[in-house]
Coordinates of C-alpha atoms and ligand atoms in Angstrom, one line a residue:
M1 CA 8.8 -3.3 23.8
T2 CA 9.5 -6.8 22.3
L3 CA 9.6 -7.1 18.3
T4 CA 8.1 -10.8 17.4
C5 CA 9.8 -12.2 14.1
K6 CA 7.3 -10.9 12.0
S7 CA 7.3 -7.5 13.1
W8 CA 11.0 -8.0 12.0
F9 CA 10.3 -9.5 8.9
I10 CA 7.9 -6.5 8.0
I11 CA 10.9 -3.7 9.1
R12 CA 13.6 -5.9 7.1
F13 CA 11.8 -6.2 4.0
A14 CA 10.1 -2.9 4.0
I15 CA 14.4 -1.3 4.3
R16 CA 15.2 -3.5 1.7
Y17 CA 12.5 -3.0 -0.4
K18 CA 12.2 0.7 0.1
H19 CA 12.9 2.3 -3.0
F20 CA 10.0 -0.1 -4.7
L21 CA 7.4 0.1 -1.9
L22 CA 8.2 4.0 -1.8
A23 CA 8.0 3.8 -5.5
V24 CA 4.4 1.7 -5.5
L25 CA 2.9 4.4 -2.7
L26 CA 3.6 6.9 -5.4
G27 CA 1.9 5.0 -7.8
L28 CA -0.5 4.1 -5.8
S29 CA -1.2 7.9 -4.2
V30 CA -1.0 9.0 -8.4
L31 CA -4.0 6.2 -8.7
A32 CA -6.1 7.1 -5.7
F33 CA -6.2 11.0 -6.9
G34 CA -7.0 10.0 -10.4
L35 CA -10.1 8.0 -9.7
G36 CA -10.9 10.3 -6.6
G37 CA -11.5 12.8 -9.0
I38 CA -13.1 10.2 -11.9
Y39 CA -15.7 9.0 -9.4
L40 CA -16.0 12.7 -8.2
H41 CA -17.2 13.7 -11.8
A42 CA -19.1 10.6 -12.7
R43 CA -21.2 11.5 -9.7
G44 CA -22.0 14.6 -11.1
S45 CA -22.3 13.8 -14.4
L46 CA -24.9 10.6 -12.8
E47 CA -27.1 12.9 -10.6
S48 CA -27.5 15.5 -14.0
L49 CA -28.1 12.5 -16.4
V50 CA -31.0 11.6 -13.4
N51 CA -32.1 14.8 -13.2
E52 CA -32.8 15.9 -16.8
K53 CA -34.4 12.4 -17.2
S54 CA -36.3 13.0 -14.0
N55 CA -37.3 16.0 -15.9
I56 CA -38.4 14.4 -19.1
A57 CA -40.7 12.4 -16.8
S58 CA -42.5 14.7 -15.8
A59 CA -43.0 16.9 -19.1
L60 CA -44.4 13.5 -20.3
L61 CA -46.6 13.5 -17.0
Q62 CA -47.5 16.5 -16.3
N63 CA -49.1 16.3 -20.5
T64 CA -51.3 13.8 -19.6
M65 CA -52.1 15.2 -16.5
D66 CA -53.3 18.1 -18.6
E67 CA -55.6 16.0 -20.8
A68 CA -56.6 14.7 -18.2
H69 CA -57.5 18.0 -16.1
I70 CA -59.3 19.0 -19.5
A71 CA -60.8 16.1 -20.1
V72 CA -62.8 16.0 -16.2
N73 CA -63.6 19.8 -17.1
K74 CA -65.4 19.1 -20.0
A75 CA -67.4 16.6 -18.2
T76 CA -68.2 18.3 -15.3
P77 CA -71.2 20.2 -17.1
L78 CA -72.5 16.9 -17.6
L79 CA -72.6 15.9 -13.8
G80 CA -76.1 17.6 -13.4
A81 CA -78.2 15.3 -15.9
A82 CA -78.6 11.5 -15.4
C83 CA -77.0 9.4 -17.6
T84 CA -79.0 9.1 -21.1
P85 CA -77.0 7.7 -23.9
A86 CA -76.5 10.8 -25.1
T87 CA -73.9 11.9 -22.0
A88 CA -72.5 8.1 -22.3
E89 CA -71.7 9.1 -26.2
E90 CA -70.4 12.8 -25.0
L91 CA -68.3 10.9 -22.4
K92 CA -67.0 8.3 -24.7
R93 CA -66.4 11.4 -27.6
I94 CA -64.7 13.0 -24.2
S95 CA -62.4 10.0 -24.2
V96 CA -61.9 9.5 -27.4
L97 CA -59.7 12.6 -28.2
S98 CA -57.7 12.8 -25.5
P99 CA -55.3 9.9 -26.0
N100 CA -53.7 8.9 -22.9
I101 CA -57.4 9.0 -20.9
R102 CA -58.4 5.2 -20.7
T103 CA -62.2 6.5 -19.4
I104 CA -64.1 9.9 -18.3
N105 CA -66.6 8.8 -15.6
L106 CA -69.4 10.4 -13.2
V107 CA -70.1 9.7 -9.9
K108 CA -72.4 10.4 -7.2
D109 CA -72.5 9.2 -3.7
D110 CA -69.3 6.8 -3.7
Y111 CA -71.0 4.7 -7.3
V112 CA -70.2 5.3 -11.0
Y113 CA -73.2 5.5 -12.7
C114 CA -71.9 6.9 -16.3
S115 CA -69.2 6.1 -18.0
S116 CA -67.4 6.0 -21.7
L117 CA -67.0 2.5 -21.6
F118 CA -70.8 2.0 -21.3
S119 CA -74.2 3.8 -23.1
R120 CA -76.6 3.1 -20.5
T121 CA -76.8 3.9 -16.4
L122 CA -74.9 1.8 -14.7
K123 CA -76.6 -0.2 -11.2
K124 CA -74.9 1.0 -7.6
N125 CA -72.9 -2.8 -7.3
A126 CA -69.6 -3.6 -5.7
N127 CA -68.3 -3.4 -9.4
T128 CA -69.6 0.4 -9.7
H129 CA -68.4 1.6 -6.3
I130 CA -65.7 3.6 -5.7
S131 CA -63.7 6.4 -3.0
I132 CA -62.3 9.3 -3.6
D133 CA -60.1 10.5 -1.0
N134 CA -57.7 13.0 -3.0
R135 CA -57.6 14.4 -6.0
L136 CA -55.2 12.2 -7.8
F137 CA -55.2 8.5 -6.5
L138 CA -54.6 5.2 -7.6
A139 CA -56.7 1.9 -7.1
T140 CA -58.0 -1.2 -8.8
H141 CA -61.4 -0.9 -10.2
N142 CA -63.5 -3.8 -11.2
Y143 CA -64.9 -2.4 -14.2
F144 CA -61.7 -0.7 -15.8
N145 CA -59.3 -3.3 -14.5
P146 CA -59.6 -5.8 -11.4
N147 CA -55.7 -6.6 -11.7
E148 CA -54.0 -3.9 -12.1
N149 CA -54.5 -0.3 -10.5
I150 CA -55.6 2.6 -12.1
L151 CA -54.7 6.5 -11.6
F152 CA -58.0 8.1 -11.5
L153 CA -57.6 12.3 -11.6
S154 CA -61.1 14.0 -9.9
S155 CA -63.1 17.1 -10.8
K156 CA -65.8 17.5 -8.1
A157 CA -69.2 19.9 -8.2
G158 CA -71.1 19.5 -5.3
D159 CA -71.5 15.8 -4.1
R160 CA -70.3 14.8 -8.1
Y161 CA -67.3 14.1 -9.2
A162 CA -66.2 13.5 -13.0
I163 CA -63.0 11.1 -13.1
A164 CA -60.6 10.2 -15.6
S165 CA -58.7 6.9 -16.2
I166 CA -55.5 6.6 -16.9
D167 CA -53.7 3.7 -17.1
V168 CA -50.7 2.8 -14.7
H169 CA -48.8 0.5 -17.4
Y170 CA -48.9 3.0 -19.8
I171 CA -47.1 5.5 -16.9
K172 CA -44.7 2.5 -16.1
K173 CA -43.7 2.4 -19.8
T174 CA -43.2 5.7 -19.8
L175 CA -40.8 5.7 -16.6
K176 CA -39.0 2.6 -18.3
T177 CA -38.2 4.3 -21.7
I178 CA -37.1 7.2 -20.1
G179 CA -34.7 6.0 -17.2
Q180 CA -33.7 2.6 -18.6
K181 CA -31.1 1.5 -16.1
I182 CA -32.2 4.1 -13.7
P183 CA -34.7 3.6 -11.4
L184 CA -37.5 6.8 -11.8
T185 CA -40.7 6.2 -9.3
V186 CA -43.8 8.6 -9.4
T187 CA -45.3 9.4 -5.8
L188 CA -49.0 11.1 -6.0
N189 CA -49.6 13.4 -3.1
N190 CA -46.7 12.1 -1.4
Q191 CA -47.7 8.7 -0.5
Q192 CA -49.0 6.6 -3.7
R193 CA -45.8 5.4 -5.8
V194 CA -45.7 4.1 -9.3
T195 CA -42.1 3.1 -9.4
Y196 CA -40.3 1.7 -12.4
N197 CA -37.5 -0.6 -10.7
T198 CA -36.2 -3.5 -12.4
F199 CA -32.2 -3.2 -13.1
Y200 CA -31.5 -2.0 -9.2
S201 CA -33.0 -3.0 -6.4
E202 CA -34.7 -0.9 -4.3
T203 CA -33.0 1.0 -1.8
K204 CA -33.4 3.2 1.2
N205 CA -29.6 4.9 1.0
G206 CA -27.9 6.8 -1.8
T207 CA -28.8 10.3 -3.1
L208 CA -31.9 11.3 -3.6
I209 CA -33.4 13.3 -6.6
A210 CA -36.5 14.6 -6.6
L211 CA -38.6 17.0 -8.7
N212 CA -42.1 17.8 -8.1
S213 CA -44.6 18.9 -10.4
R214 CA -46.2 21.9 -11.7
D215 CA -49.3 22.1 -8.8
D216 CA -47.3 19.5 -6.7
E217 CA -50.1 16.6 -7.6
F218 CA -46.9 14.0 -7.9
T219 CA -42.9 14.3 -7.7
I220 CA -40.5 11.5 -10.2
S221 CA -37.8 10.8 -8.0
S222 CA -34.6 8.3 -7.7
R223 CA -32.3 7.6 -5.3
I224 CA -28.9 7.1 -7.0
S225 CA -26.9 3.9 -5.3
Q226 CA -22.9 3.3 -4.3
Q227 CA -23.5 0.4 -6.8
M228 CA -25.2 3.2 -9.4
Y229 CA -22.1 5.6 -9.1
L230 CA -19.7 2.7 -9.6
D231 CA -21.3 1.1 -12.5
Y232 CA -21.5 4.5 -14.1
M233 CA -18.4 5.2 -14.0
L234 CA -17.0 2.2 -15.3
S235 CA -19.5 2.1 -18.2
H236 CA -18.9 6.2 -19.5
L237 CA -15.5 6.7 -17.7
Y238 CA -13.2 3.4 -18.8
I239 CA -11.2 5.2 -20.9
P240 CA -9.9 8.1 -18.2
I241 CA -10.1 5.3 -15.6
Y242 CA -7.6 2.9 -18.5
L243 CA -5.4 6.6 -18.6
C244 CA -4.7 7.2 -15.1
I245 CA -4.1 3.5 -14.5
I246 CA -1.4 3.4 -16.8
I247 CA -0.5 7.5 -16.1
A248 CA 0.0 5.8 -12.3
I249 CA 2.1 3.1 -13.6
I250 CA 4.4 5.3 -15.9
I251 CA 4.9 7.5 -12.8
S252 CA 5.5 4.4 -10.5
I253 CA 8.2 3.5 -12.7
N254 CA 10.1 6.4 -13.6
G255 CA 9.6 7.2 -9.3
Y256 CA 11.7 4.2 -9.0
R257 CA 14.3 4.4 -11.3
Q258 CA 14.9 7.9 -9.8
L259 CA 15.5 6.6 -6.6
K260 CA 17.7 4.0 -7.5
R261 CA 19.5 6.4 -10.4
P262 CA 23.2 6.4 -10.1
R263 CA 23.6 8.7 -7.8
S264 CA 27.8 10.6 -6.8
P265 CA 29.5 7.6 -5.6
Q266 CA 29.5 9.0 -1.8
E267 CA 25.9 8.9 -1.4
E268 CA 25.5 5.6 -3.3
L269 CA 28.0 4.2 -0.7
R270 CA 26.5 6.1 2.0
R271 CA 23.0 4.2 0.4
A272 CA 24.6 0.7 0.5
V273 CA 25.9 1.2 4.3
E274 CA 21.9 1.6 5.0
D275 CA 20.1 -1.1 3.0
N276 CA 23.4 -3.6 4.5
E277 CA 25.1 -4.3 0.8
F278 CA 28.7 -5.2 2.7
L279 CA 29.7 -8.9 3.4
P280 CA 31.9 -10.4 5.4
Y281 CA 34.2 -12.9 3.5
L282 CA 36.6 -15.4 5.8
Q283 CA 39.5 -16.6 4.0
P284 CA 41.0 -19.2 6.2
I285 CA 44.5 -19.0 7.9
V286 CA 46.3 -22.0 8.4
N287 CA 48.6 -23.3 11.1
H288 CA 51.8 -25.4 11.1
Q289 CA 50.4 -28.6 10.8
G290 CA 48.3 -27.1 7.9
R291 CA 45.0 -26.7 10.3
I292 CA 42.9 -23.8 10.0
C293 CA 43.6 -21.8 12.7
G294 CA 41.8 -18.6 12.0
A295 CA 41.1 -16.5 9.3
E296 CA 40.7 -13.1 8.0
I297 CA 37.5 -10.8 7.9
L298 CA 37.6 -9.4 4.0
M299 CA 34.7 -7.1 2.7
R300 CA 32.5 -7.9 -0.3
W301 CA 29.8 -5.4 -1.4
H302 CA 26.4 -7.3 -3.0
H303 CA 25.7 -5.0 -5.3
P304 CA 22.0 -4.8 -6.2
N305 CA 22.6 -4.1 -9.8
Q306 CA 26.9 -5.0 -10.4
G307 CA 27.0 -8.4 -8.3
F308 CA 29.8 -8.3 -6.2
I309 CA 32.2 -5.1 -6.3
M310 CA 35.8 -6.1 -4.7
P311 CA 37.0 -3.5 -2.1
D312 CA 39.8 -2.0 -3.6
L313 CA 37.2 -0.4 -5.9
F314 CA 35.3 1.2 -2.4
I315 CA 37.6 0.8 0.0
P316 CA 39.7 4.0 -0.9
L317 CA 36.1 5.8 -1.1
A318 CA 34.8 4.3 2.5
E319 CA 38.4 5.6 3.6
D320 CA 38.3 9.3 2.7
T321 CA 34.5 9.7 3.7
G322 CA 34.5 8.4 6.8
L323 CA 32.0 5.2 6.4
I324 CA 34.8 2.7 7.0
T325 CA 34.2 2.9 10.6
I326 CA 30.7 2.2 10.3
M327 CA 31.4 -0.5 7.7
T328 CA 34.0 -2.4 10.0
T329 CA 31.0 -2.3 12.5
Q330 CA 28.8 -4.0 10.7
M331 CA 31.9 -6.7 9.3
L332 CA 32.2 -7.6 13.3
T333 CA 28.6 -7.6 14.2
S334 CA 28.1 -10.0 11.0
V335 CA 31.2 -12.7 11.8
K336 CA 30.3 -12.4 15.9
S337 CA 26.9 -14.0 15.1
Y338 CA 28.6 -16.8 12.5
L339 CA 31.0 -17.8 15.0
L340 CA 29.0 -17.7 17.9
Q341 CA 26.6 -20.0 16.7
N342 CA 29.7 -22.5 15.6
Q343 CA 32.1 -21.7 18.0
H344 CA 32.5 -25.5 19.4
Y345 CA 33.7 -26.3 15.9
L346 CA 36.6 -23.1 16.8
P347 CA 40.0 -24.0 18.0
D348 CA 40.9 -22.3 21.2
G349 CA 42.3 -19.2 20.3
F350 CA 40.8 -18.7 17.1
H351 CA 43.0 -16.0 15.2
L352 CA 40.4 -13.5 13.6
A353 CA 42.3 -10.9 11.6
I354 CA 40.2 -7.4 10.6
N355 CA 41.6 -5.0 8.8
I356 CA 41.7 -1.4 10.2
S357 CA 42.3 2.0 8.2
P358 CA 44.3 4.7 9.4
G359 CA 41.4 7.2 9.8
Q360 CA 40.1 4.6 12.7
C361 CA 43.4 5.0 14.4
N362 CA 42.0 8.8 15.5
D363 CA 39.0 7.5 18.0
L364 CA 37.7 4.6 20.3
L365 CA 35.1 3.5 18.2
F366 CA 36.9 0.4 16.6
Y367 CA 37.9 -0.1 20.5
N368 CA 34.1 -0.2 21.7
D369 CA 33.8 -2.5 18.2
C370 CA 36.1 -4.8 19.4
L371 CA 34.7 -4.7 23.2
S372 CA 31.3 -6.2 22.1
F373 CA 33.0 -9.0 20.1
M374 CA 35.0 -10.0 22.5
S375 CA 32.2 -9.9 25.6
V376 CA 30.2 -12.9 23.9
F377 CA 33.0 -15.1 23.7
P378 CA 34.7 -17.3 26.4
E379 CA 38.1 -16.1 27.6
G380 CA 40.3 -17.6 25.4
K381 CA 38.5 -18.6 22.3
V382 CA 38.8 -16.0 19.7
K383 CA 41.8 -14.2 19.6
L384 CA 41.2 -10.8 17.8
V385 CA 43.9 -9.0 15.4
A386 CA 43.5 -5.5 14.0
E387 CA 45.2 -4.9 10.8
L388 CA 46.9 -2.2 10.1
T389 CA 47.7 -1.3 6.8
E390 CA 50.9 0.5 5.7
R391 CA 49.3 2.3 2.6
E392 CA 48.7 5.1 4.3
F393 CA 50.3 6.7 6.8
I394 CA 49.2 6.9 10.4
E395 CA 49.6 10.1 12.6
D396 CA 50.7 9.6 15.7
T397 CA 48.6 12.0 17.9
G398 CA 48.2 10.2 20.6
N399 CA 45.4 9.3 20.1
A400 CA 46.3 6.2 17.8
A401 CA 49.1 4.7 20.6
L402 CA 45.7 5.5 23.3
L403 CA 44.1 2.9 21.2
F404 CA 46.4 0.1 20.5
E405 CA 47.0 0.6 24.2
K406 CA 43.5 -0.6 25.0
L407 CA 43.1 -2.8 22.3
H408 CA 46.4 -5.1 24.1
N409 CA 44.7 -4.5 27.5
L410 CA 41.2 -6.0 26.0
G411 CA 43.7 -8.7 24.4
V412 CA 43.3 -7.8 21.3
Q413 CA 46.6 -7.9 18.8
I414 CA 48.2 -6.0 16.1
A415 CA 49.1 -6.8 12.4
L416 CA 51.5 -5.1 10.2
D417 CA 49.9 -5.8 7.1
D418 CA 51.8 -6.1 4.1
F419 CA 54.6 -5.7 5.3
G420 CA 57.8 -4.0 3.8
T421 CA 55.7 -2.3 0.9
G422 CA 55.3 0.6 3.1
H423 CA 57.1 3.9 3.7
S424 CA 57.2 3.4 7.8
S425 CA 57.2 -0.2 8.9
L426 CA 60.3 -0.2 11.2
A427 CA 59.0 3.1 13.0
Y428 CA 55.7 1.7 13.2
I429 CA 57.6 -1.6 14.8
N430 CA 59.1 0.5 17.3
Q431 CA 56.2 3.0 17.7
F432 CA 53.0 0.9 17.9
N433 CA 54.3 -2.2 20.1
I434 CA 53.5 -4.8 17.0
D435 CA 52.0 -8.5 17.4
I436 CA 53.0 -9.8 14.6
I437 CA 53.5 -9.2 11.2
K438 CA 52.2 -9.7 7.5
I439 CA 54.7 -10.6 4.8
D440 CA 53.1 -9.1 1.7
K441 CA 52.1 -11.6 -1.2
S442 CA 54.6 -9.6 -3.2
F443 CA 57.8 -11.3 -1.7
T444 CA 55.9 -14.3 -1.2
H445 CA 55.2 -14.5 -4.5
L446 CA 58.8 -14.4 -5.6
I447 CA 59.5 -17.4 -3.5
G448 CA 60.3 -19.9 -6.5
S449 CA 61.4 -17.2 -8.6
V450 CA 64.6 -17.1 -10.5
D451 CA 65.9 -14.2 -9.2
M452 CA 64.2 -14.4 -5.8
P453 CA 65.0 -12.2 -3.5
S454 CA 65.1 -14.3 -0.5
H455 CA 67.1 -12.7 1.7
I456 CA 63.9 -10.0 2.0
V457 CA 61.5 -12.9 3.4
D458 CA 64.4 -14.3 5.4
N459 CA 65.7 -11.0 7.3
V460 CA 62.1 -10.4 8.0
V461 CA 61.9 -13.2 10.2
D462 CA 64.9 -13.0 11.2
L463 CA 63.6 -9.4 12.5
A464 CA 59.8 -11.1 13.5
N465 CA 62.3 -13.6 15.9
R466 CA 64.3 -11.5 17.6
L467 CA 61.6 -9.0 18.7
N468 CA 59.6 -12.1 19.4
I469 CA 56.9 -11.3 16.8
D470 CA 54.4 -13.9 14.8
V471 CA 54.8 -13.9 11.5
V472 CA 51.8 -14.5 8.9
A473 CA 52.8 -15.6 5.2
E474 CA 50.3 -13.8 3.0
G475 CA 49.6 -14.7 -0.6
V476 CA 50.7 -18.3 -0.3
E477 CA 50.1 -20.3 -4.0
N478 CA 51.8 -23.5 -4.5
A479 CA 53.9 -26.2 -2.6
T480 CA 57.1 -24.2 -3.3
Q481 CA 56.1 -21.2 -1.3
E482 CA 54.7 -23.2 1.5
A483 CA 58.0 -25.4 1.8
Y484 CA 60.1 -22.4 1.5
L485 CA 58.3 -20.9 4.5
K486 CA 57.8 -23.5 6.6
L487 CA 62.0 -24.1 6.7
R488 CA 61.8 -20.7 8.3
N489 CA 59.6 -21.3 10.6
I490 CA 56.6 -19.6 9.7
Q491 CA 53.3 -19.5 12.4
F492 CA 50.9 -19.2 9.9
F493 CA 49.9 -19.1 6.6
Q494 CA 47.1 -17.7 4.2
G495 CA 46.4 -17.6 0.6
Y496 CA 44.5 -19.2 -2.2
F497 CA 47.1 -22.5 -2.0
Y498 CA 44.2 -23.4 0.8
D499 CA 41.2 -21.3 0.0
K500 CA 40.5 -17.9 -1.2
P501 CA 38.1 -15.3 1.0
I502 CA 34.3 -17.4 1.2
P503 CA 31.8 -16.7 2.9
P504 CA 31.3 -17.4 6.3
A505 CA 28.4 -19.8 6.7
V506 CA 30.9 -21.8 3.9
F507 CA 33.4 -21.4 6.1
I508 CA 31.9 -22.6 8.8
E509 CA 31.5 -26.0 7.6
K510 CA 34.9 -26.1 6.3
M511 CA 35.6 -25.8 10.2
Q512 CA 32.7 -28.5 11.1
Q513 CA 34.2 -31.3 8.4
Q514 CA 38.1 -30.2 10.1
S515 CA 36.3 -30.7 13.9
D516 CA 34.4 -33.9 12.4
R517 CA 38.3 -35.2 11.3
Q518 CA 40.1 -34.1 14.8
A519 CA 37.5 -36.2 16.8
R520 CA 37.6 -38.9 14.9
L521 CA 41.4 -38.6 15.2
S522 CA 41.6 -38.1 19.0
A523 CA 39.5 -41.3 19.5
D524 CA 41.3 -43.7 16.8
L525 CA 44.3 -42.9 19.3
S526 CA 42.8 -42.8 22.4
L527 CA 41.5 -46.8 21.0
N528 CA 44.6 -47.3 20.1
G529 CA 47.0 -46.0 23.0
Ligands
LIG601 N1 39.9 -1.1 6.1 C1 39.8 -2.8 5.7 N2 40.9 -3.0 4.3 C2 39.8 -4.2 3.4 C3 38.6 -4.8 4.4 N3 38.1 -5.9 3.6 C4 39.4 -5.4 2.7 N4 40.1 -4.8 2.6 C5 41.4 -4.1 1.5 O1 40.8 -4.4 0.6 C6 42.5 -5.2 -0.3 C7 41.8 -5.9 -1.0 O2 40.7 -7.2 -0.3 P1 41.1 -8.7 -1.4 O3 40.7 -7.9 -2.6 O4 39.6 -8.9 -0.7 O5 42.3 -8.8 -1.2 C8 42.6 -10.1 0.0 C9 42.9 -11.5 -0.6 O6 42.1 -11.9 -1.0 C10 44.2 -11.4 -1.7 N5 44.8 -12.5 -1.3 C11 44.9 -13.6 -0.7 N6 45.4 -15.0 -0.9 C12 45.6 -14.4 -1.4 C13 46.8 -15.0 -2.9 O7 46.8 -16.1 -2.7 N7 47.0 -14.7 -3.9 C14 46.6 -13.7 -4.7 N8 46.7 -12.9 -6.0 N9 45.9 -12.5 -2.9 C15 45.6 -13.4 -2.7 O8 45.0 -10.5 -0.8 C16 44.3 -9.5 -0.3 C17 44.6 -9.7 1.6 O9 44.3 -8.6 1.9 P2 45.5 -8.1 3.3 O10 46.4 -9.4 4.1 O11 44.8 -7.2 3.9 O12 46.7 -7.4 2.8 C18 43.1 -5.7 1.0 O13 44.3 -5.6 1.0 C19 42.3 -4.8 2.3 O14 43.6 -4.2 3.6 C20 37.9 -4.0 5.1 O15 37.2 -5.1 6.1 N10 38.2 -3.2 5.9

């Protein structure tokens, strides 16, 4: 399976910022739990509020219905008689005594023949026609209000009816006053409906809360949509929401601090290795003609909080913990990709030195790193040099000798670093078939001083010549030192006089400039020649 550039970018980003992402995830989880809880609470509260409002609306409507029942019951005895002025007067009296009832009427053969509104018998015509299908029903009626529905409640006696009319406008006002933003609906006999629904548009989705009246004559209902739940939560529970956000941020920041908190030096080093915080720097090595012919890889720790940390401060711990092995692999892998892309700027036999610690001489992991490094370059392009320090004693359990033999077979050279400062220089030369000696900078620095023990440098060079070993003079800082060392026919020079350790990209620039200069010089020579 191949990973696209985008996936790589995401993976690298996730690895690089994993602590930050974990902290954000923690905060978001807390926020999700908190808001989830608040939302559930809001649901419960809103549902009980709607229940309460439905109950109040139902009670008020039931009152009106009871009033209508009493009114029609009072009017029922009048059904047997004709519509005299006295009957009409009695209907008016009943209606006036019932504050929520607008009219009381007597109906026969689907026509209103007597009403509390008129003091005479009404004629059969379109205006007085009324069809009564249910005990409670909604209808428009020309006499009472042709433009709006009226709620009628009827009571039957033989083939006649006493009916009371209730203003629907009044019912709507009741629903509005009680419901406020919550839409309430009155449904009669499970069919005809009166709704007050101006704030939220009507929906078929959501939680239905329905309450039947005492005699199942009507139902008060409300459907709570998702929007209503959210609005309720935001308007009533904003303080818990703010608190939840603040707590999530605090937990996030704290989590981040905990994840990033200073650990033991060992843990911190391990974390840095996982986060690829160790970078290779390259210090140029120049030849007798002053041209860059190689470089030494020197490790730097780019710490996210402390900036660049020099190797003296972390190499001993890396050696103790064994992490130096993987750090060396990281250095070689990184430098390999820089040099591979720019190998056309490198002179053949480019001298690339890397430090190895005594602990790395006990197994063949370093050999595998070298093998992988060498395999990508054409033969003879790069001369890899393993620099052995004398700081610690290399125990020759047989493994070190085997490692050096295999490295030699691969074409990797062995250099003895800090020569003369340790306790086993000569023993190592004899034991490990050393190819290069590096004169320690403490000796180089003495060149030019009054009490310079010149015989030390001279003797090292003399020894190297006799054993056919190359010499690198380390720590060259001025022209006097260079001149002195050049007179002794030393092959390689390294020090601040030429350059400090620099990032690989800067080193490549220098190689490119040198390569361009060489090309111009060759072109001039061939023109003149
Ligand atoms: N096992 C590994 N050890 C490593 C690795 N990278 C570095 N090291 C060891 O750390 C020691 C300190 O290294 P550093 O601080 O990088 O110092 C090197 C040069 O910067 C310094 N130098 C070079 N020229 C001059 C100079 O002209 N003057 C001056 N005062 N200092 C100079 O010397 C150090 C060179 O080190 P070396 O050649 O290895 O002796 C260092 O001893 C390294 O061994 C690593 O990847 N693995």
